[in-house]
Coordinates of C-alpha atoms in Angstrom, one line a residue:
Chain A
M26 CA 7.8 244.7 293.3
I27 CA 10.6 246.9 295.2
R28 CA 14.3 245.6 294.0
A29 CA 17.5 247.6 295.8
E30 CA 20.6 246.1 294.8
S31 CA 23.6 247.0 296.5
L32 CA 22.8 250.5 297.2
T33 CA 25.4 252.5 298.6
K34 CA 25.7 256.3 299.9
L35 CA 28.8 258.3 300.6
Y36 CA 28.7 261.2 302.7
G37 CA 32.6 262.4 302.0
A38 CA 34.4 259.6 304.1
L39 CA 31.1 258.1 305.8
R40 CA 29.3 255.7 304.6
A41 CA 25.8 256.0 305.3
V42 CA 24.6 253.0 303.7
D43 CA 26.9 250.7 302.9
G44 CA 25.4 247.7 300.1
I45 CA 22.0 247.5 300.9
S46 CA 20.4 244.8 298.7
F47 CA 16.7 243.2 299.4
T48 CA 13.7 242.4 297.2
V49 CA 10.0 243.4 298.9
Q50 CA 7.0 241.5 297.2
P51 CA 3.4 242.3 297.1
G52 CA 1.6 241.5 300.2
E53 CA 4.5 242.0 302.4
V54 CA 4.9 244.7 304.8
L55 CA 8.8 245.2 305.6
G56 CA 9.6 246.9 308.6
F57 CA 13.0 249.1 308.8
L58 CA 14.5 249.0 312.0
G59 CA 18.0 250.4 313.4
P60 CA 19.6 253.0 315.7
N61 CA 19.3 256.4 314.6
G62 CA 21.6 257.2 311.8
A63 CA 21.9 253.4 310.5
G64 CA 20.9 254.5 307.5
K65 CA 17.4 254.0 307.2
T66 CA 15.9 257.5 306.1
T67 CA 19.0 257.5 303.6
T68 CA 18.0 254.2 302.0
M69 CA 14.3 254.8 301.8
R70 CA 15.1 258.3 300.0
M71 CA 17.6 256.3 297.6
I72 CA 14.4 253.8 296.2
A73 CA 12.1 256.8 296.3
G74 CA 14.5 258.5 294.1
F75 CA 15.3 262.0 296.1
V76 CA 19.0 260.9 297.2
P77 CA 20.9 259.4 294.1
P78 CA 23.0 256.6 295.1
T79 CA 26.9 256.9 294.8
S80 CA 26.7 252.9 293.5
G81 CA 24.1 250.6 293.2
R82 CA 20.5 250.6 292.1
A83 CA 16.7 250.5 293.1
E84 CA 13.6 249.2 291.0
I85 CA 9.6 250.1 291.8
C86 CA 7.4 248.1 289.9
G87 CA 10.7 247.2 287.3
F88 CA 11.3 250.9 286.4
P89 CA 14.6 252.0 287.5
V90 CA 14.6 254.8 290.0
D91 CA 17.4 256.4 288.1
D92 CA 16.6 255.9 284.2
Q93 CA 12.4 255.7 284.1
P94 CA 12.0 258.0 287.2
I95 CA 8.6 259.1 286.6
E96 CA 7.1 255.8 285.6
A97 CA 9.0 254.8 289.0
R98 CA 7.5 257.3 291.0
R99 CA 4.0 257.1 289.7
R100 CA 3.4 253.7 291.3
L101 CA 5.1 254.9 294.4
G102 CA 3.4 257.0 297.4
Y103 CA 6.2 258.1 299.7
L104 CA 5.8 259.9 303.1
P105 CA 9.0 261.7 303.7
E106 CA 10.8 261.4 306.9
G107 CA 8.7 264.5 309.0
A108 CA 5.8 264.7 306.9
P109 CA 6.6 268.1 305.1
C110 CA 3.9 269.6 303.6
Y111 CA 3.3 273.1 302.6
G112 CA 2.4 274.8 305.4
E113 CA 0.2 277.9 303.8
M114 CA -2.3 275.4 302.3
T115 CA -5.3 273.8 303.5
P116 CA -5.6 269.8 303.6
R117 CA -8.3 270.4 301.1
Q118 CA -5.5 272.8 298.6
F119 CA -2.8 270.5 299.5
L120 CA -4.6 266.8 298.6
G121 CA -6.1 268.6 296.0
F122 CA -3.0 269.5 294.6
I123 CA -1.6 266.2 295.3
A124 CA -4.0 264.3 293.4
R125 CA -4.0 266.5 289.9
V126 CA -0.1 265.9 290.1
R127 CA -0.6 262.4 290.2
G128 CA -2.7 262.7 287.2
L129 CA -6.2 262.3 288.9
D130 CA -9.4 264.1 287.9
G131 CA -13.1 264.5 287.4
E132 CA -14.9 261.6 289.3
R133 CA -11.9 259.6 290.2
R134 CA -10.4 262.6 292.1
R135 CA -13.1 263.2 294.1
S136 CA -13.7 259.7 294.9
R137 CA -10.2 259.0 296.2
L138 CA -10.2 262.1 297.7
D139 CA -13.3 261.5 299.7
D140 CA -11.8 258.1 300.7
V141 CA -8.2 259.6 302.1
I142 CA -10.3 262.1 304.1
A143 CA -12.6 259.7 305.7
R144 CA -9.7 257.0 306.1
L145 CA -7.5 259.4 307.8
H146 CA -10.5 261.1 309.4
L147 CA -9.2 265.0 308.2
G148 CA -12.9 265.9 307.8
R149 CA -12.7 268.3 310.6
V150 CA -9.5 270.3 309.8
L151 CA -9.9 270.4 306.1
D152 CA -10.1 274.2 305.8
Q153 CA -7.5 275.0 308.3
R154 CA -4.0 275.4 307.5
I155 CA -1.8 273.3 307.7
E156 CA 0.6 275.2 309.4
T157 CA -1.9 275.7 312.1
L158 CA -2.4 272.0 312.7
S159 CA -1.2 269.4 315.6
K160 CA 2.1 267.0 315.1
G161 CA -0.9 264.4 314.5
F162 CA -2.8 265.7 311.8
R163 CA 0.1 266.9 309.7
R164 CA 1.4 263.4 310.0
R165 CA -1.9 262.6 308.5
V166 CA -2.3 264.9 305.7
G167 CA 1.5 263.2 305.0
L168 CA 0.0 259.8 305.1
A169 CA -3.0 260.8 303.3
Q170 CA -0.8 262.4 300.0
A171 CA 1.1 259.2 299.7
I172 CA -2.1 257.2 299.4
V173 CA -4.4 259.5 297.7
H174 CA -3.7 257.9 294.0
D175 CA -3.9 254.2 295.9
P176 CA -0.3 253.4 294.7
P177 CA 1.2 249.9 294.6
V178 CA 4.3 250.6 296.6
L179 CA 4.0 252.6 299.7
I180 CA 7.5 253.4 301.7
L181 CA 6.4 255.6 305.0
D182 CA 9.4 257.1 307.2
E183 CA 8.6 256.7 310.2
P184 CA 4.6 256.8 310.0
T185 CA 3.1 257.0 312.8
D186 CA 6.0 259.1 315.0
G187 CA 4.0 262.0 316.9
L188 CA 0.7 260.2 317.0
D189 CA -1.4 259.8 320.4
P190 CA -2.1 255.8 320.9
N191 CA -5.4 256.1 319.3
Q192 CA -4.0 257.5 316.0
K193 CA -1.4 255.0 316.2
H194 CA -3.7 252.2 316.5
E195 CA -5.8 253.6 313.4
V196 CA -2.5 254.0 310.8
R197 CA -1.3 250.8 311.9
E198 CA -5.6 249.3 310.9
L199 CA -4.8 251.4 307.5
I200 CA -1.6 249.7 307.4
N201 CA -3.2 246.1 307.9
A202 CA -5.7 246.9 306.0
M203 CA -3.7 248.1 302.7
A204 CA -1.6 245.3 303.1
K205 CA -2.9 242.3 301.4
D206 CA -1.9 243.9 297.9
K207 CA 0.4 246.1 298.4
I208 CA 4.0 246.3 298.8
I209 CA 5.0 248.6 302.3
V210 CA 7.8 249.7 303.3
I211 CA 7.9 251.3 306.6
S212 CA 10.7 252.6 309.2
T213 CA 10.1 252.9 312.8
H214 CA 11.4 252.8 316.2
I215 CA 9.0 251.7 318.1
L216 CA 9.4 247.7 318.3
E217 CA 5.6 247.2 319.0
E218 CA 4.6 248.7 315.7
V219 CA 7.3 245.7 313.7
E220 CA 4.7 242.9 315.8
A221 CA 1.4 245.3 314.7
V222 CA 2.0 245.7 311.1
C223 CA 5.5 244.0 309.4
T224 CA 5.5 240.8 307.7
R225 CA 9.5 240.6 307.6
A226 CA 11.9 243.3 309.6
I227 CA 15.2 244.2 308.3
I228 CA 17.4 245.6 311.0
I229 CA 20.2 248.2 310.1
T230 CA 23.2 248.9 311.6
A231 CA 25.9 251.2 310.1
G232 CA 24.5 251.4 306.6
R233 CA 24.5 247.3 306.6
I234 CA 22.0 245.0 306.7
V235 CA 22.1 242.5 310.5
T236 CA 19.5 240.7 310.2
D237 CA 16.2 240.4 307.6
E238 CA 13.5 237.7 309.0
T239 CA 10.0 237.5 310.2
P240 CA 9.3 239.5 313.8
A241 CA 8.2 236.3 315.4
A242 CA 11.8 234.7 314.2
L243 CA 13.0 238.1 315.7
I244 CA 11.1 237.6 318.9
R245 CA 12.8 234.0 319.3
R246 CA 16.0 235.5 319.4
S247 CA 15.1 236.8 322.3
R248 CA 16.2 235.5 325.9
H249 CA 13.1 236.0 327.2
H250 CA 11.4 233.4 325.0
N251 CA 9.3 231.3 327.0
A252 CA 10.4 232.4 330.3
V253 CA 8.1 232.0 332.8
T254 CA 7.5 234.9 335.7
L255 CA 5.9 234.3 339.3
R256 CA 5.2 236.6 340.8
F257 CA 4.6 236.0 345.0
E258 CA 2.4 238.1 347.3
Q259 CA 5.4 237.7 349.7
A260 CA 9.0 238.1 349.4
A261 CA 9.8 235.4 352.1
L262 CA 9.1 231.9 349.3
L263 CA 11.4 233.7 346.7
R264 CA 14.6 231.9 347.5
E265 CA 12.7 228.4 348.6
A266 CA 11.3 229.0 344.8
A267 CA 14.2 229.8 343.0
A268 CA 15.6 226.7 344.0
E269 CA 12.9 224.6 343.1
L270 CA 12.5 226.3 339.8
R271 CA 15.8 225.4 339.3
S272 CA 15.7 221.4 339.9
L273 CA 13.4 221.8 337.1
A274 CA 14.6 219.6 334.1
D275 CA 14.2 222.0 331.0
V276 CA 15.3 225.2 333.2
E277 CA 18.5 226.4 332.0
H278 CA 18.6 228.9 335.1
V279 CA 16.6 231.1 337.4
E280 CA 16.5 234.7 338.0
L281 CA 15.5 236.8 341.2
D282 CA 14.0 239.9 341.5
E283 CA 13.3 241.3 345.1
A284 CA 12.2 244.4 344.4
A285 CA 9.6 243.0 342.3
R286 CA 8.9 239.7 344.5
A287 CA 9.4 238.2 341.3
V288 CA 11.4 235.1 340.0
T289 CA 11.7 234.4 336.4
A290 CA 12.8 230.9 335.0
F291 CA 14.9 230.8 331.8
P292 CA 14.4 227.5 329.6
R293 CA 17.2 225.3 327.9
G294 CA 16.7 226.3 324.3
S295 CA 13.5 227.1 323.5
A296 CA 11.8 224.7 325.5
L297 CA 8.0 225.3 327.3
I298 CA 8.3 224.9 330.7
V299 CA 5.2 226.9 331.7
T300 CA 3.1 223.7 332.6
A301 CA 6.1 222.3 334.6
V302 CA 6.3 225.5 336.4
A303 CA 2.5 226.0 336.9
D304 CA 2.4 222.0 337.9
L305 CA 4.9 222.9 340.6
A306 CA 3.5 226.2 341.8
G307 CA 0.1 224.3 342.7
A308 CA 1.9 221.2 344.4
K309 CA 3.8 223.8 346.5
G310 CA 0.5 225.8 346.9
W311 CA 2.6 229.0 346.7
P312 CA 0.7 231.8 346.8
L313 CA 1.0 233.9 343.0
S314 CA -0.4 237.4 342.5
Q315 CA 1.3 236.7 338.6
L316 CA 2.3 233.9 336.6
H317 CA 3.3 235.3 333.2
L318 CA 4.7 233.4 330.1
E319 CA 6.7 235.4 328.1
S320 CA 7.0 235.3 324.3
G321 CA 10.0 237.5 323.8
R322 CA 11.3 240.9 324.1
L323 CA 11.6 242.8 320.8
D324 CA 13.6 245.5 322.2
E325 CA 16.0 243.1 323.9
V326 CA 16.8 242.0 320.8
F327 CA 17.2 245.0 319.2
R328 CA 19.4 246.1 321.5
S329 CA 21.5 243.1 321.7
I330 CA 21.8 242.6 317.5
T331 CA 22.8 246.4 317.2
E332 CA 25.1 246.9 320.3
Q333 CA 27.0 243.8 318.7
E334 CA 27.3 245.3 315.5
A335 CA 28.2 248.2 317.0
A336 CA 31.2 246.9 319.2
Chain B
M9 CA 2.3 270.3 280.1
G10 CA 0.3 269.5 282.4
G11 CA 2.6 269.2 285.8
I12 CA 3.9 273.3 284.9
R13 CA 0.6 274.4 284.7
I14 CA -0.5 272.6 288.5
I15 CA 2.5 273.6 290.0
A16 CA 2.5 276.9 288.9
G17 CA -1.2 277.2 290.2
R18 CA 0.1 276.2 293.3
E19 CA 2.7 278.5 293.8
L20 CA 1.1 281.2 292.7
A21 CA -1.8 280.4 295.1
A22 CA 0.9 280.7 297.8
Y23 CA 2.0 283.8 296.8
F24 CA -1.5 284.8 298.0
A25 CA -1.9 282.9 301.1
T26 CA 0.8 284.9 303.0
P27 CA 1.0 288.9 303.8
L28 CA 3.7 288.4 300.7
A29 CA 2.1 289.2 298.2
Y30 CA 0.1 292.5 299.6
V31 CA 3.3 293.2 300.8
F32 CA 5.1 293.1 297.7
I33 CA 2.7 294.7 295.9
V34 CA 1.7 297.9 297.5
I35 CA 5.8 298.5 298.1
F36 CA 6.3 297.8 294.6
L37 CA 3.7 300.4 293.6
A38 CA 4.3 303.1 296.4
L39 CA 8.5 302.6 295.3
M40 CA 7.0 303.4 291.5
G41 CA 5.2 306.3 292.3
V42 CA 7.7 308.0 294.7
F43 CA 10.5 307.4 292.3
T44 CA 8.2 308.4 288.9
F45 CA 7.2 311.6 290.5
Y46 CA 9.8 312.9 292.5
L47 CA 13.1 311.7 291.9
G48 CA 11.6 310.9 287.9
G49 CA 10.1 314.7 287.7
F50 CA 7.3 313.0 285.6
Y51 CA 5.4 316.6 285.6
E52 CA 8.4 319.0 285.6
R53 CA 9.3 317.4 282.2
G54 CA 6.3 318.5 281.0
Q55 CA 6.5 315.6 278.5
A56 CA 3.9 313.0 277.6
D57 CA 6.2 309.9 277.8
L58 CA 6.6 307.5 280.5
V59 CA 10.2 307.6 280.4
P60 CA 10.9 308.2 283.9
F61 CA 9.0 306.2 285.2
F62 CA 10.6 303.3 283.5
N63 CA 13.8 304.6 283.9
F64 CA 13.8 303.5 287.5
H65 CA 12.3 300.0 286.9
P66 CA 16.1 298.4 286.6
W67 CA 17.1 299.7 289.8
L68 CA 13.8 298.9 291.7
Y69 CA 13.8 295.1 290.2
L70 CA 17.8 294.8 291.7
F71 CA 16.1 294.7 295.1
L72 CA 12.3 293.7 295.1
V73 CA 12.7 290.8 292.7
P74 CA 15.8 288.6 294.1
A75 CA 13.2 289.6 297.3
I76 CA 10.4 287.2 295.4
A77 CA 13.0 284.5 293.8
M78 CA 15.1 284.1 297.0
R79 CA 11.8 281.8 298.5
L80 CA 11.4 279.6 295.4
W81 CA 13.6 277.4 296.4
A82 CA 15.2 277.8 299.5
E83 CA 11.9 277.6 301.3
E84 CA 11.3 274.3 300.0
R85 CA 14.6 273.0 301.0
K86 CA 14.5 275.2 304.4
S87 CA 10.7 273.4 305.0
G88 CA 11.8 269.9 303.7
S89 CA 8.9 270.0 301.1
I90 CA 11.5 269.7 298.3
E91 CA 11.6 266.3 299.1
L92 CA 7.7 265.4 298.9
L93 CA 8.0 268.0 295.1
M94 CA 11.1 266.1 294.1
T95 CA 9.2 262.9 293.9
L96 CA 6.1 263.6 292.6
P97 CA 6.2 262.3 289.1
V98 CA 6.9 265.7 287.7
T99 CA 10.3 266.3 285.7
T100 CA 12.6 268.4 287.6
A101 CA 12.5 270.8 284.7
A102 CA 8.8 270.9 284.5
A103 CA 9.3 272.1 288.7
V104 CA 11.8 274.8 287.8
I105 CA 9.7 276.3 285.1
G106 CA 6.3 276.3 287.0
K107 CA 7.8 277.7 289.7
F108 CA 9.6 280.1 287.6
L109 CA 6.1 281.0 285.7
A110 CA 4.3 281.3 289.0
A111 CA 7.0 284.0 290.0
W112 CA 7.1 285.7 286.5
I113 CA 3.3 286.1 286.5
F114 CA 3.3 287.8 289.7
T115 CA 5.8 289.8 289.0
A116 CA 3.5 290.7 285.4
L117 CA 0.6 291.4 287.9
A118 CA 2.4 294.2 290.5
L119 CA 3.4 296.0 287.0
A120 CA 0.6 295.8 285.4
L121 CA -1.4 297.7 288.4
T122 CA 1.1 300.4 287.5
F123 CA -1.6 301.4 285.0
P124 CA -2.7 304.3 286.7
V125 CA 0.5 305.8 285.6
W126 CA -0.1 305.2 282.0
L127 CA -3.9 306.4 282.2
T128 CA -2.4 309.7 284.0
V129 CA 0.0 310.3 280.9
N130 CA -2.7 309.5 278.5
Y131 CA -5.2 311.9 280.5
L132 CA -2.2 314.1 280.3
G133 CA -1.1 314.5 277.0
D134 CA -1.0 312.5 274.0
P135 CA 2.7 309.7 274.3
D136 CA 3.0 307.1 271.8
N137 CA 1.6 304.2 273.3
G138 CA 3.0 301.5 271.6
V139 CA 6.7 302.9 273.0
I140 CA 5.0 302.4 276.2
L141 CA 3.4 299.3 275.4
A142 CA 7.1 298.0 274.1
A143 CA 8.8 299.5 277.6
Y144 CA 6.0 297.5 279.9
L145 CA 7.3 294.2 277.4
G146 CA 10.7 294.7 277.9
S147 CA 10.0 295.6 281.9
L148 CA 9.0 292.2 282.2
L149 CA 11.8 290.7 280.0
M150 CA 14.1 292.2 282.4
A151 CA 12.0 291.0 285.6
G152 CA 11.7 287.3 283.7
G153 CA 16.1 287.6 283.7
F154 CA 16.3 288.8 286.9
L155 CA 13.9 285.8 288.4
A156 CA 15.8 283.6 286.8
I157 CA 18.8 284.3 288.2
G158 CA 17.6 284.6 291.7
S159 CA 15.6 281.0 290.7
C160 CA 19.2 279.2 290.2
I161 CA 20.9 281.0 293.3
S162 CA 17.8 280.2 295.6
A163 CA 18.5 276.3 294.7
A164 CA 21.4 276.6 295.7
N165 CA 21.0 277.8 299.1
R166 CA 18.9 276.9 302.0
N167 CA 19.0 280.1 303.8
Q168 CA 16.7 282.8 302.0
V169 CA 18.8 285.9 303.2
V170 CA 21.9 284.7 301.7
A171 CA 20.2 283.9 298.3
F172 CA 19.1 287.4 298.8
I173 CA 22.1 288.8 298.7
I174 CA 24.1 286.9 296.6
T175 CA 21.6 287.3 293.6
V176 CA 21.1 291.1 294.5
V177 CA 24.9 291.0 293.3
V178 CA 24.9 288.8 290.8
C179 CA 21.9 290.8 289.0
F180 CA 23.8 294.3 290.0
L181 CA 26.7 293.0 287.7
F182 CA 24.5 291.4 284.9
L183 CA 22.7 295.4 285.0
L184 CA 25.7 297.1 284.2
A185 CA 27.5 294.8 282.6
G186 CA 28.5 296.7 280.2
F187 CA 29.0 300.0 282.2
P188 CA 32.6 300.8 283.4
V189 CA 32.2 299.5 286.8
V190 CA 32.2 296.0 285.4
L191 CA 34.5 296.1 282.6
D192 CA 36.8 297.8 284.4
F193 CA 37.6 294.6 286.4
F194 CA 38.1 293.1 283.0
S195 CA 40.1 295.7 280.9
G196 CA 43.9 294.8 281.2
W197 CA 43.9 291.3 281.2
A198 CA 41.0 290.0 279.3
P199 CA 41.0 289.8 275.7
Q200 CA 39.1 292.2 273.8
A201 CA 36.4 289.5 272.4
L202 CA 35.5 288.8 276.2
I203 CA 35.2 292.1 277.1
D204 CA 32.8 292.6 274.4
T205 CA 30.7 289.3 275.4
V206 CA 30.6 290.6 278.7
S207 CA 29.1 293.9 277.9
G208 CA 26.9 292.2 275.0
L209 CA 25.5 290.6 278.9
S210 CA 24.2 293.9 279.7
F211 CA 20.6 294.0 281.1
L212 CA 20.2 297.4 281.4
T213 CA 21.3 298.0 277.5
H214 CA 18.8 296.0 276.2
F215 CA 16.1 297.3 278.3
N216 CA 17.0 301.0 277.2
A217 CA 16.8 299.0 273.7
I218 CA 13.2 297.9 274.1
S219 CA 11.9 300.9 276.1
K220 CA 12.9 303.1 273.4
G221 CA 10.0 301.4 271.2
V222 CA 12.1 299.4 269.3
I223 CA 11.5 295.9 269.5
D224 CA 14.7 294.5 268.2
L225 CA 14.6 290.5 268.6
R226 CA 18.0 290.1 269.3
D227 CA 17.0 292.2 272.6
V228 CA 14.2 289.5 273.5
F229 CA 16.3 286.7 271.7
Y230 CA 18.7 288.1 275.0
F231 CA 16.6 288.3 277.5
A232 CA 14.8 284.9 276.5
S233 CA 18.0 282.8 276.3
V234 CA 19.2 284.4 280.0
I235 CA 16.1 282.9 281.3
I236 CA 16.2 279.5 279.5
A237 CA 20.3 279.5 280.6
W238 CA 19.5 280.2 284.4
L239 CA 16.6 278.0 284.4
Y240 CA 18.7 275.6 282.9
A241 CA 21.8 275.8 285.6
T242 CA 18.2 275.6 288.3
T243 CA 17.3 272.4 286.8
V244 CA 21.4 271.1 287.0
V245 CA 21.9 272.6 290.9
L246 CA 18.5 271.3 292.0
E247 CA 19.5 267.3 290.0
M248 CA 23.0 267.5 292.0
K249 CA 22.1 268.8 295.4
K250 CA 18.0 268.5 296.0
A251 CA 18.5 266.2 299.0
D252 CA 21.7 268.5 300.6

């Protein structure tokens, strides 16, 4: 379990992190979201024991990070921001070094190294110096060092930053595969990542937690949640369609996008209007090129939450 | 402790993974040769000892050892790998000692490669090898002292050049603590006890004592305490500002 108790960090007069508390249980994948400078990295550093908090405390698996740092760190796999490595080493040397420091030896070290090298597809670059590798490979070396000792707790600061879409997908698969019995905390800017891997999302702004809920709950806050968009082949019918849609019982309002030849109907509350809209379109015989039910837009929720807090 | 050994091993390998090790050793040996044979008048003296060789060690170390020490922590800070190192299950003290030992072993290696000078003097005459061994030991201890000072200053700076310059200055003060250039600063206002303490801190005095062939435990103890004190200071500095 990870426990953070009113973690606070002051840099001079700046409250970088301002009383953050949460606990994470095994099986949870917690996504840390927030604008740049919101305090995500500082919070993760305090939990990892790199930055001492001004006040408050953090625990990993019951070991306080400040009083029993070695015990806490043994149970932690940590990918720092930017995935720093020793550039003059090769991945083979570097991962071997981390495994030795982590107390793995003999057959266990060999099998763990083989496992992470295979999982992160590092076989091809094992004997190249890390500083000569692409950003994507460097990030994967950083991830490999975080999981080499198979820790119960993982803290990953932007694990997919700099990866291409295929690599992003692979890292998400990796996180999902490990998620069952581990505690995982990731920070990210990429909102789709939260939907793809997280069971819980915390948004922080200006050093405070502003929301703490599941990604599904978060997405329900979007005004596009359950909205239906109709795209027409010709622009001629747009206004008529908008008027017809407005008359439907559960439709709160309708938006027109002339350029995209689209009409979007927003429901009252979270009412399901897709059947009614589809029936109407069928009855009227509208020539549609697309009918789209939106689940919601996380970026919209993110923006509305963080901007409202900043204002 | 296992952690110290593993960190020292990694660090030592890193020296040889870059041109640093080779450049340092070549320059170290070349300068040693120049100083001993040209400036020291090794042949002209007509004596079978290594006094002209060891006499230049403090001055060579003054510039070469800070060059090794400057990267110890400043580089970790700059590349961000300090965050990785400080979140591994090793104590800060183990990391400090491990990195220091690697640098010290490296300088010991460079020093050991001066063995042709020793062969030469044995070929030419019949020197007192006990004195030479003692002087080598004193030289190594002095290098350790410089490295420990450099380790602490490197831990406090992100910029290697700044770390280098400050280290050279501090090492210079320690080297000449017993001489007027430093003592004049204190005399006139400081109590005699402080002046005596400062003059007792001189690397040069302690090194000269050992290099005469007399291994006085007090001199060895002096260098050991300098190393331990500065390494302890390194640990404190890192704990305070590792994330800055």
